[in-house]
Short mmCIF file of C-alpha atoms in Angstrom, two decimals:
data_model
loop_
_atom_site.label_atom_id
_atom_site.label_comp_id
_atom_site.label_asym_id
_atom_site.label_seq_id
_atom_site.Cartn_x
_atom_site.Cartn_y
_atom_site.Cartn_z
CA MET A 173 103.20 47.37 103.08
CA ALA A 174 104.14 49.91 105.74
CA VAL A 175 101.65 50.55 108.51
CA GLN A 176 101.67 53.57 110.80
CA GLN A 177 102.88 52.60 114.29
CA ARG A 178 102.25 55.86 116.13
CA ARG A 179 100.25 58.99 115.39
CA VAL A 180 102.43 61.88 114.18
CA SER A 181 101.89 64.91 116.40
CA LYS A 182 101.13 68.38 115.04
CA SER A 183 104.56 69.51 116.21
CA ARG A 184 106.45 66.75 114.39
CA LYS A 185 104.37 67.25 111.26
CA GLY A 186 105.07 70.99 111.41
CA MET A 187 108.80 70.45 111.87
CA ARG A 188 108.89 68.06 108.91
CA LYS A 189 107.04 70.50 106.65
CA SER A 190 108.80 73.65 107.89
CA HIS A 191 110.87 74.00 104.70
CA LEU A 192 107.92 73.41 102.35
CA HIS A 193 106.82 76.98 101.84
CA LEU A 194 106.63 79.44 98.97
CA GLU A 195 109.30 82.07 98.72
CA LYS A 196 108.58 85.63 97.68
CA ALA A 197 109.38 86.32 94.06
CA THR A 198 112.36 88.60 93.57
CA VAL A 199 111.50 91.70 91.58
CA ILE A 200 113.45 94.83 90.69
CA ALA A 201 112.54 98.13 89.08
CA CYS A 202 113.35 98.34 85.37
CA PRO A 203 116.07 100.99 84.99
CA LYS A 204 114.50 102.23 81.74
CA CYS A 205 110.77 102.50 82.56
CA GLY A 206 110.53 101.81 86.31
CA GLN A 207 108.10 98.87 86.09
CA MET A 208 108.67 95.91 88.41
CA ILE A 209 110.28 92.96 86.57
CA LYS A 210 112.18 89.76 87.39
CA PRO A 211 115.95 90.18 87.49
CA HIS A 212 117.85 88.97 84.38
CA HIS A 213 114.67 89.10 82.24
CA VAL A 214 113.64 91.35 79.38
CA CYS A 215 111.20 94.05 80.47
CA LYS A 216 107.84 93.23 78.88
CA TYR A 217 106.73 96.86 79.19
CA CYS A 218 109.56 98.63 77.34
CA GLY A 219 111.49 95.76 75.69
CA TYR A 220 114.91 96.60 77.14
CA TYR A 221 117.46 94.25 78.69
CA ASP A 222 120.75 95.56 80.07
CA LYS A 223 120.35 98.97 78.38
CA LYS A 224 119.74 97.35 74.99
CA LYS A 225 116.46 97.21 73.08
CA VAL A 226 115.78 93.53 72.36
CA LEU A 227 111.99 93.45 71.89
CA GLU A 228 109.70 95.60 69.81
CA ILE A 229 106.68 96.39 71.99
CA LYS A 230 103.44 97.23 70.18
CA LYS A 231 101.14 99.78 71.76
CA ILE A 232 97.58 98.48 72.21
CA ASP A 233 94.79 101.03 71.89
CA LYS A 234 92.23 100.64 74.67
CA LYS A 235 88.68 101.07 73.44
#
């Protein structure tokens, strides 16, 4: 089995892990209702995708 020969410094560890980070999610404004949605996805607020209605959204009454 492999055994560590030298301690890995904070700098080397940081350089190795420099690409392991989360990227910000890309969001755009829905052209129909203005809500923020992911690009190339159906808007879950109005049900439109590319100027076409593809989902029937039911209104929920808040009590």
